[in-house]
N, CA and C of each residue as an Amber inpcrd file, in Angstrom:
protein
   261
   0.8460000  -1.1860000   0.0000000   0.0000000   0.0000000   0.0000000
   0.8840000   1.2390000   0.0000000   0.4850000   2.1910000  -0.8070000
   1.2190000   3.4430000  -0.9260000   0.3540000   4.5680000  -0.3690000
   0.9570000   5.4670000   0.4240000   0.2320000   6.5760000   1.0390000
   1.0030000   7.8670000   0.8020000   0.2760000   8.9190000   0.4440000
   0.8950000  10.2290000   0.2810000  -0.0470000  11.2900000   0.8140000
   0.4980000  12.2780000   1.5200000  -0.3190000  13.3610000   2.0570000
  -0.1760000  14.5850000   1.1660000  -1.2850000  15.2950000   0.9950000
  -1.2970000  16.4860000   0.1430000  -2.2480000  17.5170000   0.7370000
  -1.9270000  18.8010000   0.5330000  -2.8040000  19.8810000   0.9940000
  -3.6840000  20.3380000  -0.1560000  -4.9700000  20.4800000   0.1320000
  -5.9280000  20.9570000  -0.8660000  -5.8220000  22.4810000  -0.9100000
  -5.4770000  23.0130000  -2.0850000  -5.2140000  24.4430000  -2.1960000
  -6.2730000  25.2210000  -2.9620000  -7.1520000  24.5140000  -3.6920000
  -8.1480000  25.2650000  -4.4570000  -9.1960000  25.8700000  -3.5300000
  -9.7570000  26.9810000  -3.9670000 -10.6120000  27.8150000  -3.1250000
 -11.8480000  27.1050000  -2.5760000 -12.4820000  26.2560000  -3.3690000
 -13.7190000  25.6150000  -2.9100000 -13.4870000  24.2480000  -2.2760000
 -12.2430000  23.8230000  -2.1930000 -11.9590000  22.5150000  -1.6240000
 -12.3570000  21.4060000  -2.5860000 -12.7340000  20.2770000  -2.0330000
 -13.0810000  19.1120000  -2.8540000 -14.6010000  18.9290000  -2.8300000
 -15.2990000  19.8540000  -3.4650000 -16.7580000  19.8280000  -3.5180000
 -17.2210000  19.8010000  -4.9600000 -18.3800000  19.2540000  -5.2070000
 -19.0710000  19.2060000  -6.5000000 -18.1500000  18.9500000  -7.6880000
 -17.8120000  19.9990000  -8.4440000 -17.0490000  19.8220000  -9.6790000
 -15.6540000  19.2420000  -9.4350000 -14.8570000  19.7770000  -8.4980000
 -13.5390000  19.1840000  -8.2680000 -13.6250000  17.7270000  -7.7980000
 -14.6210000  17.4240000  -6.9860000 -14.7850000  16.0460000  -6.5110000
 -15.0950000  15.1190000  -7.6770000 -15.8780000  15.5930000  -8.6230000
 -16.1880000  14.7910000  -9.8090000 -14.9300000  14.5180000 -10.6180000
 -14.0950000  15.5460000 -10.8090000 -12.8210000  15.3530000 -11.5190000
 -11.9450000  14.3370000 -10.7900000 -11.9200000  14.4280000  -9.4650000
 -11.1030000  13.5390000  -8.6550000 -11.5540000  12.0880000  -8.8320000
 -12.8540000  11.8670000  -8.7740000 -13.4180000  10.5170000  -8.9050000
 -13.1870000   9.9580000 -10.3040000 -13.3540000  10.7950000 -11.3170000
 -13.0920000  10.3480000 -12.6870000 -11.6390000   9.9000000 -12.8330000
 -10.7220000  10.6460000 -12.2430000  -9.3010000  10.2870000 -12.3000000
  -9.0610000   8.9880000 -11.5340000  -9.6560000   8.8580000 -10.3600000
  -9.4800000   7.6450000  -9.5500000  -9.9840000   6.4090000 -10.2930000
 -11.0490000   6.5690000 -11.0560000 -11.6180000   5.4420000 -11.7910000
 -10.7710000   5.0090000 -12.9880000  -9.7400000   5.7680000 -13.3220000
  -8.8240000   5.3860000 -14.3920000  -7.8760000   4.2640000 -13.9480000
  -7.8090000   4.0220000 -12.6390000  -6.8560000   3.0550000 -12.0930000
  -7.5660000   1.8030000 -11.5880000  -6.8450000   0.6970000 -11.6550000
  -7.3970000  -0.5840000 -11.2030000  -7.2690000  -0.7750000  -9.6930000
  -6.3070000  -0.1010000  -9.0840000  -6.0580000  -0.2430000  -7.6470000
  -7.2560000   0.2000000  -6.8160000  -7.3250000  -0.3180000  -5.5980000
  -8.2730000   0.1970000  -4.6150000  -7.6720000   1.4920000  -4.0890000
  -8.4750000   2.5510000  -4.0370000  -7.9660000   3.8660000  -3.6430000
  -8.8730000   4.4540000  -2.5680000  -8.2560000   5.0460000  -1.5660000
  -8.9880000   5.6900000  -0.4780000  -8.4590000   7.0930000  -0.2480000
  -9.3220000   7.9230000   0.3390000  -8.9360000   9.2570000   0.7900000
  -9.2240000   9.3080000   2.2800000  -8.2650000   9.8470000   3.0340000
  -8.4360000   9.9350000   4.4850000  -8.2520000  11.3700000   4.9290000
  -9.1650000  11.8270000   5.7850000  -9.0730000  13.1440000   6.4090000
  -9.4450000  12.9780000   7.8710000  -8.5280000  13.3570000   8.7390000
  -8.7760000  13.3070000  10.1890000  -9.3560000  11.9670000  10.6280000
  -8.6800000  10.8890000  10.3240000  -9.0480000   9.5390000  10.7650000
 -10.2690000   8.9460000  10.0620000 -10.9040000   9.6810000   9.1450000
 -12.0370000   9.1440000   8.3780000 -11.5410000   8.7640000   6.9990000
 -11.8100000   7.5400000   6.5930000 -11.3410000   7.0240000   5.3100000
 -12.5370000   6.6250000   4.4510000 -12.5060000   7.0780000   3.1790000
 -13.5830000   6.7390000   2.2490000 -12.9930000   6.2430000   0.9270000
 -13.8150000   5.5570000   0.1700000 -13.4480000   5.0900000  -1.1540000
 -13.2930000   6.3060000  -2.0720000 -12.1320000   6.4290000  -2.7140000
 -11.8620000   7.5770000  -3.5840000 -12.6740000   7.5510000  -4.8650000
 -13.3680000   6.4430000  -5.1200000 -14.1710000   6.3240000  -6.3280000
 -15.6530000   6.5780000  -6.0590000 -15.9600000   7.0670000  -4.8560000
 -17.3400000   7.3250000  -4.4310000 -17.5720000   8.8260000  -4.2230000
 -18.4660000   9.4080000  -5.0180000 -18.7580000  10.8350000  -4.8910000
 -19.3020000  11.1620000  -3.5020000 -20.2630000  10.3860000  -3.0260000
 -20.8280000  10.6610000  -1.6970000 -19.7690000  10.5190000  -0.6050000
 -18.8850000   9.5350000  -0.7660000 -17.8170000   9.3590000   0.2070000
 -16.9100000  10.5660000   0.2750000 -16.4800000  11.0390000  -0.8930000
 -15.5870000  12.2090000  -0.9510000 -16.2780000  13.4380000  -0.3750000
 -17.5130000  13.6840000  -0.7930000 -18.2400000  14.8550000  -0.2990000
 -18.4740000  14.7890000   1.2060000 -18.6390000  13.5840000   1.7480000
 -18.9100000  13.4360000   3.1830000 -17.7250000  13.8470000   4.0540000
 -16.5330000  13.9070000   3.4760000 -15.3580000  14.3040000   4.2570000
 -15.3020000  15.8040000   4.5150000 -16.0400000  16.5820000   3.7500000
 -16.0470000  18.0380000   3.9550000 -14.6720000  18.6500000   3.7570000
 -14.0160000  18.3050000   2.6810000 -12.6540000  18.7790000   2.4250000
 -12.7070000  20.2140000   1.9120000 -12.0870000  21.1290000   2.6570000
 -12.0680000  22.5450000   2.2970000 -10.6410000  22.9850000   1.9980000
 -10.5190000  24.2030000   1.4950000  -9.1940000  24.7520000   1.2090000
  -8.3270000  24.7040000   2.4720000  -7.1140000  24.2190000   2.3210000
  -6.1960000  24.1130000   3.4470000  -6.2220000  22.7690000   4.1550000
  -7.1850000  21.9160000   3.8040000  -7.2590000  20.5820000   4.4070000
  -6.0840000  19.7300000   3.9450000  -5.5500000  18.9470000   4.8630000
  -4.5550000  17.9470000   4.5020000  -5.2610000  16.6050000   4.4100000
  -5.0720000  15.9360000   3.2760000  -5.6910000  14.6330000   3.0760000
  -4.6040000  13.6270000   2.7260000  -4.8880000  12.3720000   2.9980000
  -4.0010000  11.2880000   2.5940000  -4.6770000  10.5410000   1.4540000
  -3.9090000  10.2760000   0.4240000  -4.3890000   9.4680000  -0.6960000
  -3.6620000   8.1400000  -0.6130000  -4.4240000   7.0500000  -0.5670000
  -3.8650000   5.7120000  -0.4080000  -4.3130000   4.8180000  -1.5430000
  -3.4200000   3.9690000  -1.9960000  -3.7800000   3.0260000  -3.0500000
  -3.1130000   1.6930000  -2.7830000  -3.8000000   0.6360000  -3.1820000
  -3.2790000  -0.7170000  -3.0370000  -3.6510000  -1.4960000  -4.2910000
  -2.6370000  -1.9280000  -5.0290000  -2.9040000  -2.6900000  -6.2410000
  -1.7690000  -2.5570000  -7.2430000  -1.9960000  -3.1050000  -8.4260000
  -0.9630000  -3.1840000  -9.4530000  -0.4570000  -1.8180000  -9.9070000
  -1.3420000  -0.8170000  -9.9510000  -0.9300000   0.5090000 -10.4210000
  -0.9950000   1.5600000  -9.3090000  -0.7190000   1.1370000  -8.0790000
  -0.8520000   2.0400000  -6.9290000   0.0380000   3.2750000  -7.0390000
   1.2620000   3.1210000  -7.5410000   2.1690000   4.2730000  -7.6690000
   1.5940000   5.2970000  -8.6530000   1.1390000   4.8230000  -9.7910000
   0.5310000   5.7160000 -10.7880000  -0.7110000   6.3920000 -10.2340000
  -1.5190000   5.6410000  -9.5070000  -2.7660000   6.1770000  -8.9490000
  -2.4940000   7.2940000  -7.9540000  -1.6280000   7.0420000  -7.0040000
  -1.3280000   8.0550000  -5.9800000  -0.6870000   9.2770000  -6.6190000
   0.3060000   9.0590000  -7.4830000   0.9770000  10.1920000  -8.1300000
   0.0080000  11.0170000  -8.9720000  -0.8640000  10.3480000  -9.7210000
  -1.8240000  11.0500000 -10.5700000  -2.8250000  11.8680000  -9.7760000
  -3.3100000  11.3100000  -8.6750000  -4.3010000  12.0210000  -7.8570000
  -3.6690000  13.1560000  -7.0640000  -2.4550000  12.9500000  -6.5680000
  -1.7440000  14.0300000  -5.8630000  -1.4980000  15.1920000  -6.8280000
  -1.0740000  14.8670000  -8.0360000  -0.8250000  15.9050000  -9.0490000
  -2.1050000  16.6940000  -9.3460000  -3.2350000  15.9980000  -9.4430000
  -4.5130000  16.6540000  -9.6870000  -4.8660000  17.6130000  -8.5470000
  -4.7140000  17.1720000  -7.3100000  -5.0190000  18.0120000  -6.1520000
  -4.0800000  19.2080000  -6.1130000  -2.8010000  18.9860000  -6.3540000
  -1.8150000  20.0890000  -6.3180000  -2.0620000  21.1060000  -7.4280000
  -2.6650000  20.6850000  -8.5250000  -2.9470000  21.5950000  -9.6360000
  -4.0940000  22.5510000  -9.3150000  -4.8130000  22.2810000  -8.2420000
  -5.9720000  23.0990000  -7.8910000  -7.1610000  22.8480000  -8.7920000
  -7.1590000  21.6950000  -9.4710000  -8.2670000  21.3080000 -10.3590000
  -8.4980000  22.3440000 -11.4530000  -7.4100000  22.9750000 -11.8960000
  -7.4380000  23.9510000 -12.9910000  -8.3460000  25.1410000 -12.7010000
  -8.4130000  25.5300000 -11.4370000  -9.2380000  26.7090000 -11.0690000
  -8.3770000  27.9390000 -11.0090000
């Protein structure tokens, strides 16, 4: 299992449109992927799960993946979050 922590920098956090982009990216990978915020862990491929974390600007989240393409999955999702979802 691979784990990486990243700070959410976009103004609206991980809500609605950015969360949809995040889930679409997560679904590109075969690995099981989770997002964790303050001890709560959800499936990164679930819109309701991601939205339930209430991720706002400045939140630190952990992106975790386990599977054949875990390195690609974590790196790709961290890069997406660091980009600010093109906002």
